């Protein structure tokens, strides 16, 4: 029997876990596509390719040239461009596709969240002289805060910026720290206290890896400006890697017996 060729658009733990399970199966070949924006990403099992496809047309060409039989979009909930491209390209190439979208975080009693729709709104929502504001938005979003010279910012990025990296205008008072999740509540609490953080800006990414800062904020009574997700792409959506496996079983005929429960 021919082996099924499955393309995962990676960038999340769900994509990583799905690649592990598919790679362990004799009946399929899995290729994970990484954007190539992180210097030392965690490398998933199976084949890996890096870098953009060149828009929708480039992805259509790739799907056809590589004879891909199913596409799993496991990119981050805020990677809206890639997800849109994936949905359009899959429809054009007539490749069955599914999007993994983990659940959003929900505010719990004790949380002081201020929901906004965009990063621009987040920057406007910060009160005047807000005090030290912890930005966990990703480095590409920092320019939205460039006009807020009344605020001192602390921004966490995965690694140091590249020498030629241009992030656009940046806030005047900005300190970088570098660290990679998953994060623990105790260390997040310590960080917030050590830097005297008064506000946090976060994307509503969902998932466990970046949630600790929100637990620490709840404990310390800190307000959080929470940027809501962009609209999900058209097409079928599942909530995690195991649900994506079930979808692959139904749509590509993979035998996933014994694979469904291991997390
Ligand atoms: P984006 O704005 O949606 O995508 C911009 C372009 O980057 C896409 O059009 C595509 O280029 C390329 N690209 C993105 N993901 C790719 C992938 N998995 N494989 C190949 N090319 C990819 O994405 P983003 O927000 O910059 O995120 C980039 C990557 O980081 C994504 O893979 C995402 O899962 C991961 N990530 C993002 C966030 C976030 O907050 N945005 C957080 C954690 C991880 P072409 O048009 O040339 O194909």
PDB file of C-alpha atoms and ligand atoms in Angstrom:
ATOM      1  CA  UNK A   1       0.000   0.000   0.000  1.00  0.00           C
ATOM      2  CA  UNK A   2       1.284   3.519  -0.826  1.00  0.00           C
ATOM      3  CA  UNK A   3       2.274   5.573   2.194  1.00  0.00           C
ATOM      4  CA  UNK A   4       0.135   8.635   2.886  1.00  0.00           C
ATOM      5  CA  UNK A   5       2.066  11.908   2.651  1.00  0.00           C
ATOM      6  CA  UNK A   6       0.993  14.414   5.270  1.00  0.00           C
ATOM      7  CA  UNK A   7       2.135  18.009   5.601  1.00  0.00           C
ATOM      8  CA  UNK A   8       1.999  19.705   9.005  1.00  0.00           C
ATOM      9  CA  UNK A   9       2.371  23.473   9.158  1.00  0.00           C
ATOM     10  CA  UNK A  10       4.237  23.656  12.456  1.00  0.00           C
ATOM     11  CA  UNK A  11       4.951  26.210  15.136  1.00  0.00           C
ATOM     12  CA  UNK A  12       3.078  24.765  18.127  1.00  0.00           C
ATOM     13  CA  UNK A  13       3.296  21.888  20.605  1.00  0.00           C
ATOM     14  CA  UNK A  14       0.287  20.277  18.922  1.00  0.00           C
ATOM     15  CA  UNK A  15       2.127  20.193  15.594  1.00  0.00           C
ATOM     16  CA  UNK A  16       5.162  18.701  17.330  1.00  0.00           C
ATOM     17  CA  UNK A  17       3.103  15.997  19.095  1.00  0.00           C
ATOM     18  CA  UNK A  18       1.230  15.125  15.907  1.00  0.00           C
ATOM     19  CA  UNK A  19       4.500  14.742  13.964  1.00  0.00           C
ATOM     20  CA  UNK A  20       5.813  12.384  16.652  1.00  0.00           C
ATOM     21  CA  UNK A  21       2.772  10.129  16.377  1.00  0.00           C
ATOM     22  CA  UNK A  22       2.608  10.148  12.587  1.00  0.00           C
ATOM     23  CA  UNK A  23       6.335   9.453  12.296  1.00  0.00           C
ATOM     24  CA  UNK A  24       5.860   6.382  14.488  1.00  0.00           C
ATOM     25  CA  UNK A  25       3.340   4.959  11.993  1.00  0.00           C
ATOM     26  CA  UNK A  26       4.541   2.694   9.236  1.00  0.00           C
ATOM     27  CA  UNK A  27       1.846   3.818   6.814  1.00  0.00           C
ATOM     28  CA  UNK A  28       2.620   7.503   6.419  1.00  0.00           C
ATOM     29  CA  UNK A  29       5.347  10.032   5.687  1.00  0.00           C
ATOM     30  CA  UNK A  30       5.143  13.222   7.664  1.00  0.00           C
ATOM     31  CA  UNK A  31       6.747  16.527   6.704  1.00  0.00           C
ATOM     32  CA  UNK A  32       6.650  19.463   9.113  1.00  0.00           C
ATOM     33  CA  UNK A  33       7.025  22.934   7.675  1.00  0.00           C
ATOM     34  CA  UNK A  34       8.613  25.532   9.959  1.00  0.00           C
ATOM     35  CA  UNK A  35       8.542  29.252   9.203  1.00  0.00           C
ATOM     36  CA  UNK A  36      12.271  29.468   9.960  1.00  0.00           C
ATOM     37  CA  UNK A  37      11.935  32.546  12.175  1.00  0.00           C
ATOM     38  CA  UNK A  38      13.283  30.988  15.398  1.00  0.00           C
ATOM     39  CA  UNK A  39      17.033  30.513  15.641  1.00  0.00           C
ATOM     40  CA  UNK A  40      17.032  27.116  17.420  1.00  0.00           C
ATOM     41  CA  UNK A  41      13.525  25.633  17.195  1.00  0.00           C
ATOM     42  CA  UNK A  42      12.606  22.279  18.719  1.00  0.00           C
ATOM     43  CA  UNK A  43      12.894  19.936  15.751  1.00  0.00           C
ATOM     44  CA  UNK A  44       9.936  17.584  15.245  1.00  0.00           C
ATOM     45  CA  UNK A  45      10.127  13.915  14.244  1.00  0.00           C
ATOM     46  CA  UNK A  46      10.023  13.069  10.533  1.00  0.00           C
ATOM     47  CA  UNK A  47      11.034  15.270   7.638  1.00  0.00           C
ATOM     48  CA  UNK A  48      11.328  19.022   8.151  1.00  0.00           C
ATOM     49  CA  UNK A  49      11.339  21.875   5.645  1.00  0.00           C
ATOM     50  CA  UNK A  50      11.956  25.532   6.509  1.00  0.00           C
ATOM     51  CA  UNK A  51      10.843  28.921   5.198  1.00  0.00           C
ATOM     52  CA  UNK A  52       7.789  30.369   3.476  1.00  0.00           C
ATOM     53  CA  UNK A  53       6.209  28.795   0.415  1.00  0.00           C
ATOM     54  CA  UNK A  54       5.731  32.075  -1.441  1.00  0.00           C
ATOM     55  CA  UNK A  55       2.063  32.747  -0.724  1.00  0.00           C
ATOM     56  CA  UNK A  56      -0.972  30.721  -1.753  1.00  0.00           C
ATOM     57  CA  UNK A  57       0.375  29.839  -5.220  1.00  0.00           C
ATOM     58  CA  UNK A  58       3.654  28.637  -3.757  1.00  0.00           C
ATOM     59  CA  UNK A  59       1.849  26.386  -1.309  1.00  0.00           C
ATOM     60  CA  UNK A  60      -0.431  25.019  -4.051  1.00  0.00           C
ATOM     61  CA  UNK A  61       2.701  24.153  -6.080  1.00  0.00           C
ATOM     62  CA  UNK A  62       4.312  22.508  -3.064  1.00  0.00           C
ATOM     63  CA  UNK A  63       1.220  20.409  -2.259  1.00  0.00           C
ATOM     64  CA  UNK A  64       1.086  19.183  -5.853  1.00  0.00           C
ATOM     65  CA  UNK A  65       4.828  18.639  -6.349  1.00  0.00           C
ATOM     66  CA  UNK A  66       5.145  16.722  -3.073  1.00  0.00           C
ATOM     67  CA  UNK A  67       1.911  14.750  -3.680  1.00  0.00           C
ATOM     68  CA  UNK A  68       0.578  15.745  -0.268  1.00  0.00           C
ATOM     69  CA  UNK A  69      -2.616  13.889   0.650  1.00  0.00           C
ATOM     70  CA  UNK A  70      -3.618  15.824   3.754  1.00  0.00           C
ATOM     71  CA  UNK A  71      -2.652  19.157   5.238  1.00  0.00           C
ATOM     72  CA  UNK A  72      -2.714  19.876   8.972  1.00  0.00           C
ATOM     73  CA  UNK A  73      -2.407  23.536   9.877  1.00  0.00           C
ATOM     74  CA  UNK A  74      -0.873  23.442  13.357  1.00  0.00           C
ATOM     75  CA  UNK A  75       0.384  27.014  13.353  1.00  0.00           C
ATOM     76  CA  UNK A  76      -0.097  29.389  16.278  1.00  0.00           C
ATOM     77  CA  UNK A  77      -3.588  30.926  16.644  1.00  0.00           C
ATOM     78  CA  UNK A  78      -2.059  34.343  15.807  1.00  0.00           C
ATOM     79  CA  UNK A  79      -0.343  33.129  12.621  1.00  0.00           C
ATOM     80  CA  UNK A  80      -3.384  34.321  10.665  1.00  0.00           C
ATOM     81  CA  UNK A  81      -1.680  34.847   7.309  1.00  0.00           C
ATOM     82  CA  UNK A  82      -0.310  31.307   7.124  1.00  0.00           C
ATOM     83  CA  UNK A  83      -3.668  29.854   8.172  1.00  0.00           C
ATOM     84  CA  UNK A  84      -5.544  31.854   5.536  1.00  0.00           C
ATOM     85  CA  UNK A  85      -3.040  30.774   2.880  1.00  0.00           C
ATOM     86  CA  UNK A  86      -3.315  27.146   3.986  1.00  0.00           C
ATOM     87  CA  UNK A  87      -7.109  27.103   3.725  1.00  0.00           C
ATOM     88  CA  UNK A  88      -7.052  28.722   0.262  1.00  0.00           C
ATOM     89  CA  UNK A  89      -4.228  26.564  -1.097  1.00  0.00           C
ATOM     90  CA  UNK A  90      -5.758  23.324   0.178  1.00  0.00           C
ATOM     91  CA  UNK A  91      -9.080  24.201  -1.464  1.00  0.00           C
ATOM     92  CA  UNK A  92      -7.337  25.079  -4.730  1.00  0.00           C
ATOM     93  CA  UNK A  93      -5.209  21.924  -4.768  1.00  0.00           C
ATOM     94  CA  UNK A  94      -8.141  19.822  -3.523  1.00  0.00           C
ATOM     95  CA  UNK A  95      -6.168  18.490  -0.591  1.00  0.00           C
ATOM     96  CA  UNK A  96      -8.208  17.727   2.544  1.00  0.00           C
ATOM     97  CA  UNK A  97      -7.165  20.106   5.320  1.00  0.00           C
ATOM     98  CA  UNK A  98      -7.735  20.627   9.003  1.00  0.00           C
ATOM     99  CA  UNK A  99      -6.742  23.429  11.360  1.00  0.00           C
ATOM    100  CA  UNK A 100      -5.708  22.702  14.952  1.00  0.00           C
ATOM    101  CA  UNK A 101      -6.891  25.529  17.158  1.00  0.00           C
ATOM    102  CA  UNK A 102      -6.445  25.016  20.877  1.00  0.00           C
ATOM    103  CA  UNK A 103      -9.012  26.605  23.180  1.00  0.00           C
ATOM    104  CA  UNK A 104      -8.653  30.251  24.178  1.00  0.00           C
ATOM    105  CA  UNK A 105      -7.885  31.098  27.793  1.00  0.00           C
ATOM    106  CA  UNK A 106     -10.908  32.200  29.826  1.00  0.00           C
ATOM    107  CA  UNK A 107     -10.740  34.678  32.704  1.00  0.00           C
ATOM    108  CA  UNK A 108     -11.214  33.080  36.140  1.00  0.00           C
ATOM    109  CA  UNK A 109     -12.369  34.678  39.406  1.00  0.00           C
ATOM    110  CA  UNK A 110      -9.588  36.999  40.581  1.00  0.00           C
ATOM    111  CA  UNK A 111      -8.405  37.817  37.062  1.00  0.00           C
ATOM    112  CA  UNK A 112      -8.420  41.470  36.023  1.00  0.00           C
ATOM    113  CA  UNK A 113      -8.435  41.145  32.242  1.00  0.00           C
ATOM    114  CA  UNK A 114      -9.142  43.921  29.792  1.00  0.00           C
ATOM    115  CA  UNK A 115      -9.994  42.328  26.436  1.00  0.00           C
ATOM    116  CA  UNK A 116      -9.088  44.146  23.233  1.00  0.00           C
ATOM    117  CA  UNK A 117      -9.322  43.110  19.587  1.00  0.00           C
ATOM    118  CA  UNK A 118      -5.935  44.257  18.298  1.00  0.00           C
ATOM    119  CA  UNK A 119      -2.436  45.159  19.402  1.00  0.00           C
ATOM    120  CA  UNK A 120      -3.109  48.798  18.445  1.00  0.00           C
ATOM    121  CA  UNK A 121      -6.025  48.810  20.877  1.00  0.00           C
ATOM    122  CA  UNK A 122      -3.807  47.224  23.517  1.00  0.00           C
ATOM    123  CA  UNK A 123      -1.302  50.068  23.214  1.00  0.00           C
ATOM    124  CA  UNK A 124      -4.111  52.644  23.507  1.00  0.00           C
ATOM    125  CA  UNK A 125      -5.708  50.847  26.461  1.00  0.00           C
ATOM    126  CA  UNK A 126      -2.669  51.197  28.736  1.00  0.00           C
ATOM    127  CA  UNK A 127      -3.383  54.057  31.147  1.00  0.00           C
ATOM    128  CA  UNK A 128      -1.072  57.103  31.174  1.00  0.00           C
ATOM    129  CA  UNK A 129       2.082  56.446  33.156  1.00  0.00           C
ATOM    130  CA  UNK A 130       0.954  52.853  33.573  1.00  0.00           C
ATOM    131  CA  UNK A 131       4.231  51.860  35.220  1.00  0.00           C
ATOM    132  CA  UNK A 132       6.361  48.947  34.074  1.00  0.00           C
ATOM    133  CA  UNK A 133       4.446  46.973  31.474  1.00  0.00           C
ATOM    134  CA  UNK A 134       5.406  43.429  30.591  1.00  0.00           C
ATOM    135  CA  UNK A 135       4.937  42.731  26.875  1.00  0.00           C
ATOM    136  CA  UNK A 136       4.605  39.036  26.014  1.00  0.00           C
ATOM    137  CA  UNK A 137       3.376  39.814  22.537  1.00  0.00           C
ATOM    138  CA  UNK A 138       6.331  38.611  20.476  1.00  0.00           C
ATOM    139  CA  UNK A 139       9.025  40.844  19.042  1.00  0.00           C
ATOM    140  CA  UNK A 140       7.176  41.630  15.820  1.00  0.00           C
ATOM    141  CA  UNK A 141       4.428  43.410  17.768  1.00  0.00           C
ATOM    142  CA  UNK A 142       6.614  45.800  19.782  1.00  0.00           C
ATOM    143  CA  UNK A 143       6.297  48.638  17.263  1.00  0.00           C
ATOM    144  CA  UNK A 144       2.650  49.053  18.272  1.00  0.00           C
ATOM    145  CA  UNK A 145       3.890  50.468  21.599  1.00  0.00           C
ATOM    146  CA  UNK A 146       6.459  52.869  20.099  1.00  0.00           C
ATOM    147  CA  UNK A 147       4.352  55.970  20.811  1.00  0.00           C
ATOM    148  CA  UNK A 148       3.962  55.206  24.511  1.00  0.00           C
ATOM    149  CA  UNK A 149       6.915  57.171  25.829  1.00  0.00           C
ATOM    150  CA  UNK A 150       5.137  57.573  29.175  1.00  0.00           C
ATOM    151  CA  UNK A 151       5.474  53.835  29.880  1.00  0.00           C
ATOM    152  CA  UNK A 152       8.468  51.652  30.751  1.00  0.00           C
ATOM    153  CA  UNK A 153       8.346  48.331  28.900  1.00  0.00           C
ATOM    154  CA  UNK A 154       9.811  44.934  29.595  1.00  0.00           C
ATOM    155  CA  UNK A 155       9.634  42.627  26.564  1.00  0.00           C
ATOM    156  CA  UNK A 156      10.327  38.907  26.582  1.00  0.00           C
ATOM    157  CA  UNK A 157      11.610  37.333  23.383  1.00  0.00           C
ATOM    158  CA  UNK A 158      12.838  33.808  22.744  1.00  0.00           C
ATOM    159  CA  UNK A 159      16.384  34.892  21.924  1.00  0.00           C
ATOM    160  CA  UNK A 160      18.454  38.027  21.344  1.00  0.00           C
ATOM    161  CA  UNK A 161      17.656  40.045  18.236  1.00  0.00           C
ATOM    162  CA  UNK A 162      19.752  39.386  15.159  1.00  0.00           C
ATOM    163  CA  UNK A 163      22.260  42.095  14.217  1.00  0.00           C
ATOM    164  CA  UNK A 164      20.333  43.138  11.115  1.00  0.00           C
ATOM    165  CA  UNK A 165      16.901  42.512  12.555  1.00  0.00           C
ATOM    166  CA  UNK A 166      14.574  45.456  11.966  1.00  0.00           C
ATOM    167  CA  UNK A 167      11.521  45.520  14.215  1.00  0.00           C
ATOM    168  CA  UNK A 168      10.496  49.036  13.173  1.00  0.00           C
ATOM    169  CA  UNK A 169      10.169  51.844  15.721  1.00  0.00           C
ATOM    170  CA  UNK A 170      10.475  50.682  19.321  1.00  0.00           C
ATOM    171  CA  UNK A 171       9.353  52.272  22.609  1.00  0.00           C
ATOM    172  CA  UNK A 172      11.908  54.647  24.161  1.00  0.00           C
ATOM    173  CA  UNK A 173      12.029  52.866  27.523  1.00  0.00           C
ATOM    174  CA  UNK A 174      12.353  49.197  26.648  1.00  0.00           C
ATOM    175  CA  UNK A 175      14.300  46.382  28.321  1.00  0.00           C
ATOM    176  CA  UNK A 176      14.558  42.938  26.710  1.00  0.00           C
ATOM    177  CA  UNK A 177      14.699  39.644  28.539  1.00  0.00           C
ATOM    178  CA  UNK A 178      15.124  36.358  26.689  1.00  0.00           C
ATOM    179  CA  UNK A 179      13.525  33.084  27.650  1.00  0.00           C
ATOM    180  CA  UNK A 180      11.569  30.263  26.090  1.00  0.00           C
ATOM    181  CA  UNK A 181       8.530  28.482  27.591  1.00  0.00           C
ATOM    182  CA  UNK A 182       7.066  26.466  29.079  1.00  0.00           C
ATOM    183  CA  UNK A 183       7.123  28.774  32.112  1.00  0.00           C
ATOM    184  CA  UNK A 184       6.414  28.014  35.797  1.00  0.00           C
ATOM    185  CA  UNK A 185       4.179  30.106  38.057  1.00  0.00           C
ATOM    186  CA  UNK A 186       6.885  30.603  40.732  1.00  0.00           C
ATOM    187  CA  UNK A 187       9.456  31.966  38.285  1.00  0.00           C
ATOM    188  CA  UNK A 188       6.842  34.145  36.567  1.00  0.00           C
ATOM    189  CA  UNK A 189       5.757  35.573  39.938  1.00  0.00           C
ATOM    190  CA  UNK A 190       9.397  36.317  40.816  1.00  0.00           C
ATOM    191  CA  UNK A 191       9.988  38.005  37.470  1.00  0.00           C
ATOM    192  CA  UNK A 192       6.901  40.206  37.849  1.00  0.00           C
ATOM    193  CA  UNK A 193       7.986  41.182  41.373  1.00  0.00           C
ATOM    194  CA  UNK A 194      11.682  41.695  40.542  1.00  0.00           C
ATOM    195  CA  UNK A 195      10.837  44.114  37.710  1.00  0.00           C
ATOM    196  CA  UNK A 196       7.979  45.798  39.602  1.00  0.00           C
ATOM    197  CA  UNK A 197       5.549  45.006  36.784  1.00  0.00           C
ATOM    198  CA  UNK A 198       2.267  46.960  37.000  1.00  0.00           C
ATOM    199  CA  UNK A 199       0.545  45.807  33.756  1.00  0.00           C
ATOM    200  CA  UNK A 200       0.853  42.828  31.416  1.00  0.00           C
ATOM    201  CA  UNK A 201      -0.015  42.679  27.722  1.00  0.00           C
ATOM    202  CA  UNK A 202      -0.679  39.174  26.415  1.00  0.00           C
ATOM    203  CA  UNK A 203      -2.114  37.518  23.339  1.00  0.00           C
ATOM    204  CA  UNK A 204      -4.883  35.035  24.073  1.00  0.00           C
ATOM    205  CA  UNK A 205      -2.782  32.166  22.736  1.00  0.00           C
ATOM    206  CA  UNK A 206      -4.338  29.395  24.830  1.00  0.00           C
ATOM    207  CA  UNK A 207      -2.453  26.250  25.839  1.00  0.00           C
ATOM    208  CA  UNK A 208      -0.413  25.513  28.963  1.00  0.00           C
ATOM    209  CA  UNK A 209       3.099  26.726  27.999  1.00  0.00           C
ATOM    210  CA  UNK A 210       2.513  30.468  28.457  1.00  0.00           C
ATOM    211  CA  UNK A 211      -0.331  30.370  30.987  1.00  0.00           C
ATOM    212  CA  UNK A 212       1.822  30.669  34.145  1.00  0.00           C
ATOM    213  CA  UNK A 213       2.184  34.451  33.823  1.00  0.00           C
ATOM    214  CA  UNK A 214      -1.600  34.767  34.049  1.00  0.00           C
ATOM    215  CA  UNK A 215      -1.725  32.670  37.210  1.00  0.00           C
ATOM    216  CA  UNK A 216       1.056  34.803  38.684  1.00  0.00           C
ATOM    217  CA  UNK A 217      -0.816  37.978  37.656  1.00  0.00           C
ATOM    218  CA  UNK A 218      -3.958  36.670  39.388  1.00  0.00           C
ATOM    219  CA  UNK A 219      -1.993  35.958  42.586  1.00  0.00           C
ATOM    220  CA  UNK A 220      -0.433  39.435  42.536  1.00  0.00           C
ATOM    221  CA  UNK A 221      -3.650  41.211  41.496  1.00  0.00           C
ATOM    222  CA  UNK A 222      -2.088  42.625  38.312  1.00  0.00           C
ATOM    223  CA  UNK A 223      -4.213  43.824  35.394  1.00  0.00           C
ATOM    224  CA  UNK A 224      -3.760  42.124  32.018  1.00  0.00           C
ATOM    225  CA  UNK A 225      -4.592  43.553  28.612  1.00  0.00           C
ATOM    226  CA  UNK A 226      -5.629  40.472  26.654  1.00  0.00           C
ATOM    227  CA  UNK A 227      -5.522  40.651  22.863  1.00  0.00           C
ATOM    228  CA  UNK A 228      -8.165  38.425  21.321  1.00  0.00           C
ATOM    229  CA  UNK A 229      -7.387  36.081  18.438  1.00  0.00           C
ATOM    230  CA  UNK A 230      -7.830  36.915  14.806  1.00  0.00           C
ATOM    231  CA  UNK A 231     -10.741  35.138  13.105  1.00  0.00           C
ATOM    232  CA  UNK A 232     -10.021  31.458  12.432  1.00  0.00           C
ATOM    233  CA  UNK A 233      -9.588  30.361   8.800  1.00  0.00           C
ATOM    234  CA  UNK A 234     -12.414  28.761   6.839  1.00  0.00           C
ATOM    235  CA  UNK A 235     -12.602  24.995   6.981  1.00  0.00           C
ATOM    236  CA  UNK A 236     -12.588  22.175   9.467  1.00  0.00           C
ATOM    237  CA  UNK A 237     -11.131  22.860  12.890  1.00  0.00           C
ATOM    238  CA  UNK A 238     -10.117  20.528  15.755  1.00  0.00           C
ATOM    239  CA  UNK A 239      -8.824  21.343  19.224  1.00  0.00           C
ATOM    240  CA  UNK A 240      -5.626  19.272  19.582  1.00  0.00           C
ATOM    241  CA  UNK A 241      -3.204  16.727  18.081  1.00  0.00           C
ATOM    242  CA  UNK A 242      -5.294  13.719  19.071  1.00  0.00           C
ATOM    243  CA  UNK A 243      -8.405  15.176  17.429  1.00  0.00           C
ATOM    244  CA  UNK A 244      -6.290  15.843  14.321  1.00  0.00           C
ATOM    245  CA  UNK A 245      -5.229  12.172  14.332  1.00  0.00           C
ATOM    246  CA  UNK A 246      -8.894  11.138  14.414  1.00  0.00           C
ATOM    247  CA  UNK A 247      -9.594  13.514  11.543  1.00  0.00           C
ATOM    248  CA  UNK A 248      -6.718  11.928   9.572  1.00  0.00           C
ATOM    249  CA  UNK A 249      -8.128   8.472  10.293  1.00  0.00           C
ATOM    250  CA  UNK A 250     -11.500   9.556   8.902  1.00  0.00           C
ATOM    251  CA  UNK A 251     -10.137  11.486   5.906  1.00  0.00           C
ATOM    252  CA  UNK A 252      -6.978   9.654   4.815  1.00  0.00           C
ATOM    253  CA  UNK A 253      -7.820   6.248   6.256  1.00  0.00           C
ATOM    254  CA  UNK A 254      -4.891   6.093   8.701  1.00  0.00           C
ATOM    255  CA  UNK A 255      -5.057   3.312  11.249  1.00  0.00           C
ATOM    256  CA  UNK A 256      -4.573   5.169  14.533  1.00  0.00           C
ATOM    257  CA  UNK A 257      -5.331   2.317  16.905  1.00  0.00           C
ATOM    258  CA  UNK A 258      -3.222   2.714  20.080  1.00  0.00           C
ATOM    259  CA  UNK A 259      -2.241   6.282  19.186  1.00  0.00           C
ATOM    260  CA  UNK A 260      -5.333   8.089  20.375  1.00  0.00           C
ATOM    261  CA  UNK A 261      -4.818   8.270  24.090  1.00  0.00           C
ATOM    262  CA  UNK A 262      -1.092   8.974  24.458  1.00  0.00           C
ATOM    263  CA  UNK A 263      -0.652  12.726  25.016  1.00  0.00           C
TER     264      UNK A 263
HETATM  265  P1  LIG B   1       2.062  34.560   9.701  1.00  0.00           P
HETATM  266  O1  LIG B   1       2.140  36.034   9.871  1.00  0.00           O
HETATM  267  O2  LIG B   1       0.744  33.934   9.667  1.00  0.00           O
HETATM  268  O3  LIG B   1       2.838  34.094   8.389  1.00  0.00           O
HETATM  269  C1  LIG B   1       3.648  34.949   7.600  1.00  0.00           C
HETATM  270  C2  LIG B   1       4.328  34.130   6.540  1.00  0.00           C
HETATM  271  O4  LIG B   1       5.337  33.299   7.116  1.00  0.00           O
HETATM  272  C3  LIG B   1       3.397  33.173   5.817  1.00  0.00           C
HETATM  273  O5  LIG B   1       2.653  33.820   4.817  1.00  0.00           O
HETATM  274  C4  LIG B   1       4.384  32.153   5.296  1.00  0.00           C
HETATM  275  O6  LIG B   1       5.116  32.672   4.193  1.00  0.00           O
HETATM  276  C5  LIG B   1       5.378  32.050   6.437  1.00  0.00           C
HETATM  277  N1  LIG B   1       5.035  30.969   7.374  1.00  0.00           N
HETATM  278  C6  LIG B   1       4.373  31.059   8.549  1.00  0.00           C
HETATM  279  N2  LIG B   1       4.289  29.874   9.151  1.00  0.00           N
HETATM  280  C7  LIG B   1       4.910  28.996   8.335  1.00  0.00           C
HETATM  281  C8  LIG B   1       5.159  27.604   8.396  1.00  0.00           C
HETATM  282  N3  LIG B   1       4.769  26.856   9.451  1.00  0.00           N
HETATM  283  N4  LIG B   1       5.839  27.027   7.356  1.00  0.00           N
HETATM  284  C9  LIG B   1       6.257  27.772   6.299  1.00  0.00           C
HETATM  285  N5  LIG B   1       6.051  29.099   6.194  1.00  0.00           N
HETATM  286  C10 LIG B   1       5.392  29.702   7.202  1.00  0.00           C
HETATM  287  O7  LIG B   1       2.953  33.848  10.836  1.00  0.00           O
HETATM  288  P2  LIG B   1       3.675  34.465  12.118  1.00  0.00           P
HETATM  289  O8  LIG B   1       2.653  34.973  13.047  1.00  0.00           O
HETATM  290  O9  LIG B   1       4.804  35.342  11.642  1.00  0.00           O
HETATM  291  O10 LIG B   1       4.295  33.141  12.735  1.00  0.00           O
HETATM  292  C11 LIG B   1       5.395  32.502  12.100  1.00  0.00           C
HETATM  293  C12 LIG B   1       5.534  31.111  12.686  1.00  0.00           C
HETATM  294  O11 LIG B   1       5.752  31.194  14.099  1.00  0.00           O
HETATM  295  C13 LIG B   1       4.288  30.255  12.486  1.00  0.00           C
HETATM  296  O12 LIG B   1       4.708  28.996  12.031  1.00  0.00           O
HETATM  297  C14 LIG B   1       3.647  30.176  13.837  1.00  0.00           C
HETATM  298  O13 LIG B   1       3.034  28.933  14.077  1.00  0.00           O
HETATM  299  C15 LIG B   1       4.818  30.392  14.785  1.00  0.00           C
HETATM  300  N6  LIG B   1       4.420  31.121  15.993  1.00  0.00           N
HETATM  301  C16 LIG B   1       3.730  32.294  15.880  1.00  0.00           C
HETATM  302  C17 LIG B   1       3.342  32.958  17.031  1.00  0.00           C
HETATM  303  C18 LIG B   1       2.546  34.234  16.932  1.00  0.00           C
HETATM  304  O14 LIG B   1       2.178  34.774  18.006  1.00  0.00           O
HETATM  305  N7  LIG B   1       2.232  34.741  15.758  1.00  0.00           N
HETATM  306  C19 LIG B   1       3.669  32.445  18.296  1.00  0.00           C
HETATM  307  C20 LIG B   1       4.390  31.242  18.361  1.00  0.00           C
HETATM  308  C21 LIG B   1       4.751  30.591  17.211  1.00  0.00           C
HETATM  309  P3  LIG B   1       4.683  32.375   2.665  1.00  0.00           P
HETATM  310  O15 LIG B   1       3.497  33.250   2.401  1.00  0.00           O
HETATM  311  O16 LIG B   1       5.912  32.754   1.896  1.00  0.00           O
HETATM  312  O17 LIG B   1       4.351  30.927   2.561  1.00  0.00           O
END
